[in-house]
Amino acid sequence: MSEDWALDEVLDLLSDEYARSILAATSVEPMSANELSEQCDASLPTVYRRIEWLQEYDLIEAQTRVELSGNHHKVYSATLAEFSMELDDGSYEGTIERTSRADFLEEEDTADRLTRMWENL
């Protein structure tokens, strides 16, 4: 998403209890949609809808977790570091600070896993 986001849209998103729960949970550790559904006590469609909205504003990112069993799935991690709002001369201005968590999976990367898998054949 570009930096041309509407403050009222971000406030609407952050006022949603499920979106906030997803951000809070994924700020601790990467989680799959199924894990988020359980953690946030929300249906899977609700979780996916909120993830989609959060991704529109780059507040959450996805990475594929590659499993040796072949059950690859996406996990999500919050990129929102800080949101602030300022009132100046009769208008509001919002600021979003993000952090990249592209390396949030503590396990081996895909290349290492493929090498290990190939060696064990």
Tab-separated table of N, CA, C and O in Angstrom, residues 3-104:
chain	number	residue	atom	x	y	z
A	3	GLU	N	1.752	5.200	0.920
A	3	GLU	CA	1.651	5.942	2.181
A	3	GLU	C	0.435	6.875	2.195
A	3	GLU	O	0.213	7.572	3.166
A	4	ASP	N	-0.351	6.891	1.120
A	4	ASP	CA	-1.529	7.756	1.033
A	4	ASP	C	-2.751	7.044	1.605
A	4	ASP	O	-3.690	6.726	0.907
A	5	TRP	N	-2.703	6.767	2.893
A	5	TRP	CA	-3.824	6.107	3.538
A	5	TRP	C	-4.687	7.154	4.232
A	5	TRP	O	-4.219	8.194	4.634
A	6	ALA	N	-5.945	6.830	4.345
A	6	ALA	CA	-6.885	7.736	4.989
A	6	ALA	C	-6.915	7.444	6.485
A	6	ALA	O	-7.073	6.293	6.904
A	7	LEU	N	-6.746	8.473	7.281
A	7	LEU	CA	-6.703	8.330	8.731
A	7	LEU	C	-7.967	7.662	9.261
A	7	LEU	O	-7.895	6.767	10.100
A	8	ASP	N	-9.131	8.061	8.756
A	8	ASP	CA	-10.373	7.477	9.266
A	8	ASP	C	-10.469	5.989	8.967
A	8	ASP	O	-10.998	5.224	9.768
A	9	GLU	N	-9.905	5.541	7.842
A	9	GLU	CA	-9.933	4.119	7.516
A	9	GLU	C	-9.031	3.324	8.467
A	9	GLU	O	-9.391	2.236	8.915
A	10	VAL	N	-7.863	3.862	8.775
A	10	VAL	CA	-6.954	3.191	9.705
A	10	VAL	C	-7.567	3.163	11.101
A	10	VAL	O	-7.501	2.149	11.800
A	11	LEU	N	-8.191	4.258	11.514
A	11	LEU	CA	-8.847	4.283	12.829
A	11	LEU	C	-9.984	3.272	12.889
A	11	LEU	O	-10.165	2.599	13.909
A	12	ASP	N	-10.752	3.155	11.803
A	12	ASP	CA	-11.815	2.143	11.757
A	12	ASP	C	-11.235	0.743	11.897
A	12	ASP	O	-11.757	-0.088	12.643
A	13	LEU	N	-10.144	0.489	11.192
A	13	LEU	CA	-9.515	-0.822	11.260
A	13	LEU	C	-8.988	-1.110	12.656
A	13	LEU	O	-9.223	-2.181	13.214
A	14	LEU	N	-8.303	-0.144	13.252
A	14	LEU	CA	-7.739	-0.353	14.581
A	14	LEU	C	-8.798	-0.368	15.679
A	14	LEU	O	-8.531	-0.839	16.784
A	15	SER	N	-9.987	0.123	15.372
A	15	SER	CA	-11.061	0.062	16.369
A	15	SER	C	-11.754	-1.298	16.372
A	15	SER	O	-12.513	-1.608	17.285
A	16	ASP	N	-11.454	-2.123	15.379
A	16	ASP	CA	-12.050	-3.451	15.290
A	16	ASP	C	-11.356	-4.401	16.272
A	16	ASP	O	-10.133	-4.558	16.242
A	17	GLU	N	-12.129	-5.021	17.157
A	17	GLU	CA	-11.541	-5.873	18.194
A	17	GLU	C	-10.784	-7.060	17.617
A	17	GLU	O	-9.746	-7.458	18.160
A	18	TYR	N	-11.255	-7.635	16.515
A	18	TYR	CA	-10.564	-8.776	15.924
A	18	TYR	C	-9.246	-8.359	15.283
A	18	TYR	O	-8.245	-9.064	15.409
A	19	ALA	N	-9.246	-7.218	14.613
A	19	ALA	CA	-8.000	-6.729	14.009
A	19	ALA	C	-6.960	-6.458	15.093
A	19	ALA	O	-5.788	-6.822	14.941
A	20	ARG	N	-7.379	-5.846	16.185
A	20	ARG	CA	-6.444	-5.584	17.294
A	20	ARG	C	-5.943	-6.881	17.919
A	20	ARG	O	-4.766	-7.015	18.250
A	21	SER	N	-6.835	-7.860	18.066
A	21	SER	CA	-6.435	-9.155	18.628
A	21	SER	C	-5.421	-9.855	17.727
A	21	SER	O	-4.450	-10.443	18.207
A	22	ILE	N	-5.646	-9.788	16.436
A	22	ILE	CA	-4.716	-10.398	15.475
A	22	ILE	C	-3.369	-9.700	15.536
A	22	ILE	O	-2.319	-10.355	15.560
A	23	LEU	N	-3.376	-8.376	15.579
A	23	LEU	CA	-2.108	-7.638	15.682
A	23	LEU	C	-1.372	-7.992	16.974
A	23	LEU	O	-0.155	-8.210	16.962
A	24	ALA	N	-2.101	-8.050	18.068
A	24	ALA	CA	-1.467	-8.359	19.354
A	24	ALA	C	-0.865	-9.760	19.337
A	24	ALA	O	0.279	-9.956	19.758
A	25	ALA	N	-1.621	-10.723	18.852
A	25	ALA	CA	-1.136	-12.107	18.844
A	25	ALA	C	0.076	-12.271	17.929
A	25	ALA	O	1.045	-12.938	18.290
A	26	THR	N	0.036	-11.647	16.766
A	26	THR	CA	1.131	-11.811	15.806
A	26	THR	C	2.329	-10.920	16.109
A	26	THR	O	3.355	-11.027	15.452
A	27	SER	N	2.191	-10.058	17.091
A	27	SER	CA	3.359	-9.274	17.508
A	27	SER	C	4.250	-10.084	18.440
A	27	SER	O	5.412	-9.762	18.632
A	28	VAL	N	3.699	-11.156	19.004
A	28	VAL	CA	4.448	-12.022	19.915
A	28	VAL	C	5.160	-13.119	19.134
A	28	VAL	O	6.342	-13.377	19.339
A	29	GLU	N	4.422	-13.773	18.246
A	29	GLU	CA	4.982	-14.844	17.428
A	29	GLU	C	4.152	-14.987	16.159
A	29	GLU	O	2.971	-14.650	16.141
A	30	PRO	N	4.775	-15.481	15.087
A	30	PRO	CA	4.023	-15.717	13.855
A	30	PRO	C	2.953	-16.779	14.097
A	30	PRO	O	3.186	-17.740	14.819
A	31	MET	N	1.792	-16.556	13.495
A	31	MET	CA	0.691	-17.494	13.698
A	31	MET	C	-0.039	-17.734	12.381
A	31	MET	O	-0.157	-16.828	11.550
A	32	SER	N	-0.554	-18.940	12.231
A	32	SER	CA	-1.375	-19.275	11.071
A	32	SER	C	-2.788	-18.750	11.292
A	32	SER	O	-3.159	-18.391	12.418
A	33	ALA	N	-3.583	-18.766	10.240
A	33	ALA	CA	-4.974	-18.325	10.365
A	33	ALA	C	-5.741	-19.222	11.329
A	33	ALA	O	-6.556	-18.733	12.115
A	34	ASN	N	-5.474	-20.518	11.294
A	34	ASN	CA	-6.149	-21.436	12.232
A	34	ASN	C	-5.776	-21.119	13.673
A	34	ASN	O	-6.639	-21.111	14.554
A	35	GLU	N	-4.492	-20.858	13.908
A	35	GLU	CA	-4.058	-20.507	15.259
A	35	GLU	C	-4.688	-19.189	15.706
A	35	GLU	O	-5.110	-19.042	16.857
A	36	LEU	N	-4.775	-18.229	14.780
A	36	LEU	CA	-5.386	-16.938	15.098
A	36	LEU	C	-6.874	-17.093	15.395
A	36	LEU	O	-7.406	-16.413	16.269
A	37	SER	N	-7.523	-17.984	14.657
A	37	SER	CA	-8.943	-18.230	14.886
A	37	SER	C	-9.183	-18.709	16.318
A	37	SER	O	-10.097	-18.234	16.995
A	38	GLU	N	-8.335	-19.616	16.773
A	38	GLU	CA	-8.450	-20.117	18.149
A	38	GLU	C	-8.060	-19.052	19.162
A	38	GLU	O	-8.756	-18.835	20.155
A	39	GLN	N	-6.942	-18.378	18.919
A	39	GLN	CA	-6.416	-17.377	19.851
A	39	GLN	C	-7.390	-16.209	20.030
A	39	GLN	O	-7.569	-15.699	21.131
A	40	CYS	N	-7.982	-15.777	18.928
A	40	CYS	CA	-8.838	-14.580	18.951
A	40	CYS	C	-10.315	-14.912	19.106
A	40	CYS	O	-11.154	-14.011	19.096
A	41	ASP	N	-10.639	-16.209	19.215
A	41	ASP	CA	-12.021	-16.648	19.348
A	41	ASP	C	-12.886	-16.049	18.238
A	41	ASP	O	-13.913	-15.410	18.486
A	42	ALA	N	-12.407	-16.246	16.995
A	42	ALA	CA	-13.098	-15.716	15.818
A	42	ALA	C	-13.195	-16.810	14.766
A	42	ALA	O	-12.363	-17.720	14.722
A	43	SER	N	-14.192	-16.705	13.915
A	43	SER	CA	-14.326	-17.680	12.838
A	43	SER	C	-13.190	-17.490	11.831
A	43	SER	O	-12.591	-16.410	11.733
A	44	LEU	N	-12.904	-18.531	11.081
A	44	LEU	CA	-11.846	-18.458	10.076
A	44	LEU	C	-12.124	-17.386	9.024
A	44	LEU	O	-11.213	-16.620	8.672
A	45	PRO	N	-13.369	-17.263	8.511
A	45	PRO	CA	-13.640	-16.183	7.554
A	45	PRO	C	-13.383	-14.787	8.152
A	45	PRO	O	-12.870	-13.898	7.468
A	46	THR	N	-13.718	-14.607	9.424
A	46	THR	CA	-13.467	-13.325	10.091
A	46	THR	C	-11.970	-13.050	10.157
A	46	THR	O	-11.517	-11.940	9.869
A	47	VAL	N	-11.196	-14.060	10.511
A	47	VAL	CA	-9.744	-13.904	10.598
A	47	VAL	C	-9.172	-13.558	9.235
A	47	VAL	O	-8.375	-12.618	9.112
A	48	TYR	N	-9.558	-14.287	8.205
A	48	TYR	CA	-9.030	-14.008	6.860
A	48	TYR	C	-9.411	-12.610	6.375
A	48	TYR	O	-8.620	-11.925	5.742
A	49	ARG	N	-10.628	-12.184	6.676
A	49	ARG	CA	-11.068	-10.848	6.267
A	49	ARG	C	-10.221	-9.777	6.958
A	49	ARG	O	-9.770	-8.828	6.329
A	50	ARG	N	-9.983	-9.943	8.254
A	50	ARG	CA	-9.167	-8.960	8.983
A	50	ARG	C	-7.717	-8.981	8.506
A	50	ARG	O	-7.084	-7.942	8.388
A	51	ILE	N	-7.191	-10.177	8.232
A	51	ILE	CA	-5.829	-10.275	7.702
A	51	ILE	C	-5.729	-9.516	6.389
A	51	ILE	O	-4.770	-8.771	6.159
A	52	GLU	N	-6.713	-9.685	5.529
A	52	GLU	CA	-6.720	-8.984	4.240
A	52	GLU	C	-6.708	-7.471	4.452
A	52	GLU	O	-5.951	-6.746	3.811
A	53	TRP	N	-7.537	-6.988	5.368
A	53	TRP	CA	-7.575	-5.547	5.646
A	53	TRP	C	-6.253	-5.065	6.225
A	53	TRP	O	-5.748	-4.003	5.855
A	54	LEU	N	-5.690	-5.823	7.165
A	54	LEU	CA	-4.416	-5.432	7.771
A	54	LEU	C	-3.296	-5.423	6.739
A	54	LEU	O	-2.408	-4.567	6.781
A	55	GLN	N	-3.343	-6.355	5.781
A	55	GLN	CA	-2.332	-6.379	4.734
A	55	GLN	C	-2.463	-5.176	3.791
A	55	GLN	O	-1.464	-4.702	3.267
A	56	GLU	N	-3.674	-4.687	3.594
A	56	GLU	CA	-3.870	-3.510	2.744
A	56	GLU	C	-3.102	-2.305	3.271
A	56	GLU	O	-2.665	-1.457	2.502
A	57	TYR	N	-2.932	-2.237	4.579
A	57	TYR	CA	-2.226	-1.119	5.201
A	57	TYR	C	-0.828	-1.512	5.667
A	57	TYR	O	-0.187	-0.780	6.414
A	58	ASP	N	-0.358	-2.667	5.205
A	58	ASP	CA	0.982	-3.163	5.557
A	58	ASP	C	1.188	-3.236	7.070
A	58	ASP	O	2.273	-2.953	7.566
A	59	LEU	N	0.157	-3.607	7.786
A	59	LEU	CA	0.258	-3.730	9.239
A	59	LEU	C	0.555	-5.171	9.659
A	59	LEU	O	0.838	-5.437	10.824
A	60	ILE	N	0.492	-6.074	8.698
A	60	ILE	CA	0.780	-7.487	8.947
A	60	ILE	C	1.388	-8.039	7.671
A	60	ILE	O	1.080	-7.568	6.577
A	61	GLU	N	2.302	-9.005	7.826
A	61	GLU	CA	2.885	-9.620	6.640
A	61	GLU	C	2.798	-11.132	6.757
A	61	GLU	O	2.692	-11.679	7.853
A	62	ALA	N	2.819	-11.770	5.602
A	62	ALA	CA	2.704	-13.220	5.535
A	62	ALA	C	4.001	-13.822	5.031
A	62	ALA	O	4.730	-13.205	4.262
A	63	GLN	N	4.254	-15.020	5.508
A	63	GLN	CA	5.380	-15.791	5.022
A	63	GLN	C	4.934	-17.239	4.999
A	63	GLN	O	4.163	-17.671	5.862
A	64	THR	N	5.410	-17.979	4.014
A	64	THR	CA	5.051	-19.384	3.937
A	64	THR	C	5.973	-20.187	4.827
A	64	THR	O	7.191	-20.096	4.713
A	65	ARG	N	5.381	-20.948	5.713
A	65	ARG	CA	6.146	-21.855	6.565
A	65	ARG	C	6.183	-23.201	5.843
A	65	ARG	O	5.152	-23.820	5.620
A	66	VAL	N	7.376	-23.598	5.459
A	66	VAL	CA	7.560	-24.842	4.728
A	66	VAL	C	7.782	-25.961	5.734
A	66	VAL	O	8.678	-25.889	6.571
A	67	GLU	N	6.949	-26.964	5.659
A	67	GLU	CA	7.044	-28.110	6.559
A	67	GLU	C	7.602	-29.302	5.788
A	67	GLU	O	7.297	-29.492	4.611
A	68	LEU	N	8.426	-30.095	6.427
A	68	LEU	CA	8.986	-31.285	5.793
A	68	LEU	C	7.900	-32.264	5.378
A	68	LEU	O	8.053	-33.013	4.419
A	69	SER	N	6.790	-32.240	6.093
A	69	SER	CA	5.680	-33.144	5.778
A	69	SER	C	4.963	-32.745	4.492
A	69	SER	O	4.142	-33.490	3.988
A	70	GLY	N	5.279	-31.572	3.967
A	70	GLY	CA	4.631	-31.091	2.750
A	70	GLY	C	3.420	-30.221	3.019
A	70	GLY	O	2.786	-29.718	2.097
A	71	ASN	N	3.066	-30.033	4.264
A	71	ASN	CA	1.924	-29.197	4.633
A	71	ASN	C	2.383	-27.751	4.804
A	71	ASN	O	2.532	-27.268	5.911
A	72	HIS	N	2.618	-27.082	3.696
A	72	HIS	CA	3.043	-25.691	3.750
A	72	HIS	C	1.841	-24.814	4.083
A	72	HIS	O	0.731	-25.080	3.630
A	73	HIS	N	2.071	-23.796	4.876
A	73	HIS	CA	0.990	-22.875	5.202
A	73	HIS	C	1.566	-21.496	5.513
A	73	HIS	O	2.744	-21.357	5.812
A	74	LYS	N	0.705	-20.512	5.416
A	74	LYS	CA	1.131	-19.147	5.698
A	74	LYS	C	1.040	-18.867	7.188
A	74	LYS	O	0.125	-19.328	7.864
A	75	VAL	N	1.999	-18.100	7.648
A	75	VAL	CA	1.949	-17.569	9.002
A	75	VAL	C	2.060	-16.055	8.887
A	75	VAL	O	2.640	-15.529	7.942
A	76	TYR	N	1.486	-15.372	9.842
A	76	TYR	CA	1.384	-13.919	9.789
A	76	TYR	C	2.104	-13.306	10.984
A	76	TYR	O	2.100	-13.866	12.073
A	77	SER	N	2.694	-12.150	10.741
A	77	SER	CA	3.387	-11.428	11.793
A	77	SER	C	3.067	-9.946	11.658
A	77	SER	O	3.071	-9.391	10.551
A	78	ALA	N	2.800	-9.304	12.782
A	78	ALA	CA	2.484	-7.876	12.786
A	78	ALA	C	3.720	-7.072	12.394
A	78	ALA	O	4.834	-7.375	12.824
A	79	THR	N	3.508	-6.058	11.577
A	79	THR	CA	4.589	-5.130	11.232
A	79	THR	C	4.349	-3.764	11.863
A	79	THR	O	5.213	-2.901	11.783
A	80	LEU	N	3.197	-3.587	12.470
A	80	LEU	CA	2.890	-2.330	13.134
A	80	LEU	C	3.773	-2.178	14.364
A	80	LEU	O	3.761	-3.012	15.257
A	81	ALA	N	4.568	-1.114	14.378
A	81	ALA	CA	5.405	-0.829	15.540
A	81	ALA	C	4.766	0.264	16.389
A	81	ALA	O	4.761	0.192	17.610
A	82	GLU	N	4.211	1.265	15.705
A	82	GLU	CA	3.625	2.385	16.438
A	82	GLU	C	2.631	3.120	15.554
A	82	GLU	O	2.846	3.288	14.359
A	83	PHE	N	1.535	3.539	16.161
A	83	PHE	CA	0.566	4.398	15.490
A	83	PHE	C	0.370	5.619	16.376
A	83	PHE	O	0.166	5.500	17.578
A	84	SER	N	0.472	6.793	15.777
A	84	SER	CA	0.248	8.016	16.558
A	84	SER	C	-0.609	8.977	15.750
A	84	SER	O	-0.641	8.932	14.525
A	85	MET	N	-1.293	9.837	16.476
A	85	MET	CA	-2.162	10.821	15.850
A	85	MET	C	-1.888	12.167	16.510
A	85	MET	O	-1.737	12.261	17.725
A	86	GLU	N	-1.807	13.197	15.679
A	86	GLU	CA	-1.505	14.540	16.175
A	86	GLU	C	-2.572	15.516	15.682
A	86	GLU	O	-3.011	15.441	14.539
A	87	LEU	N	-2.971	16.420	16.571
A	87	LEU	CA	-3.898	17.480	16.218
A	87	LEU	C	-3.095	18.768	16.119
A	87	LEU	O	-2.451	19.193	17.083
A	88	ASP	N	-3.113	19.359	14.927
A	88	ASP	CA	-2.328	20.567	14.704
A	88	ASP	C	-3.109	21.506	13.798
A	88	ASP	O	-3.508	21.115	12.695
A	89	ASP	N	-3.333	22.718	14.257
A	89	ASP	CA	-4.054	23.740	13.483
A	89	ASP	C	-5.377	23.236	12.919
A	89	ASP	O	-5.705	23.439	11.753
A	90	GLY	N	-6.136	22.552	13.749
A	90	GLY	CA	-7.480	22.137	13.367
A	90	GLY	C	-7.559	20.897	12.500
A	90	GLY	O	-8.630	20.557	12.015
A	91	SER	N	-6.460	20.209	12.280
A	91	SER	CA	-6.521	18.983	11.479
A	91	SER	C	-5.712	17.883	12.159
A	91	SER	O	-4.778	18.142	12.906
A	92	TYR	N	-6.117	16.677	11.883
A	92	TYR	CA	-5.459	15.508	12.450
A	92	TYR	C	-4.470	14.937	11.448
A	92	TYR	O	-4.722	14.931	10.239
A	93	GLU	N	-3.375	14.458	11.971
A	93	GLU	CA	-2.395	13.781	11.134
A	93	GLU	C	-1.982	12.504	11.847
A	93	GLU	O	-1.650	12.510	13.036
A	94	GLY	N	-2.028	11.405	11.119
A	94	GLY	CA	-1.651	10.119	11.693
A	94	GLY	C	-0.327	9.646	11.135
A	94	GLY	O	0.020	9.934	9.992
A	95	THR	N	0.409	8.922	11.958
A	95	THR	CA	1.688	8.362	11.546
A	95	THR	C	1.723	6.891	11.923
A	95	THR	O	1.351	6.529	13.040
A	96	ILE	N	2.172	6.081	10.977
A	96	ILE	CA	2.332	4.653	11.230
A	96	ILE	C	3.806	4.325	11.067
A	96	ILE	O	4.408	4.638	10.049
A	97	GLU	N	4.369	3.700	12.097
A	97	GLU	CA	5.738	3.197	11.994
A	97	GLU	C	5.651	1.686	11.916
A	97	GLU	O	4.959	1.049	12.702
A	98	ARG	N	6.352	1.155	10.937
A	98	ARG	CA	6.332	-0.287	10.722
A	98	ARG	C	7.715	-0.874	10.951
A	98	ARG	O	8.715	-0.196	10.829
A	99	THR	N	7.723	-2.150	11.242
A	99	THR	CA	8.964	-2.896	11.355
A	99	THR	C	8.847	-4.111	10.453
A	99	THR	O	7.769	-4.681	10.334
A	100	SER	N	9.910	-4.448	9.793
A	100	SER	CA	9.888	-5.624	8.930
A	100	SER	C	10.260	-6.842	9.752
A	100	SER	O	11.230	-6.824	10.496
A	101	ARG	N	9.496	-7.860	9.597
A	101	ARG	CA	9.785	-9.116	10.302
A	101	ARG	C	9.935	-10.232	9.290
A	101	ARG	O	9.496	-11.346	9.505
A	102	ALA	N	10.570	-9.914	8.164
A	102	ALA	CA	10.722	-10.902	7.098
A	102	ALA	C	11.471	-12.133	7.567
A	102	ALA	O	11.277	-13.220	7.055
A	103	ASP	N	12.312	-11.972	8.569
A	103	ASP	CA	13.072	-13.109	9.070
A	103	ASP	C	12.478	-13.631	10.375
A	103	ASP	O	13.168	-14.171	11.203
A	104	PHE	N	11.148	-13.491	10.525
A	104	PHE	CA	10.551	-13.846	11.798
A	104	PHE	C	10.491	-15.339	12.065
A	104	PHE	O	10.285	-15.744	13.186
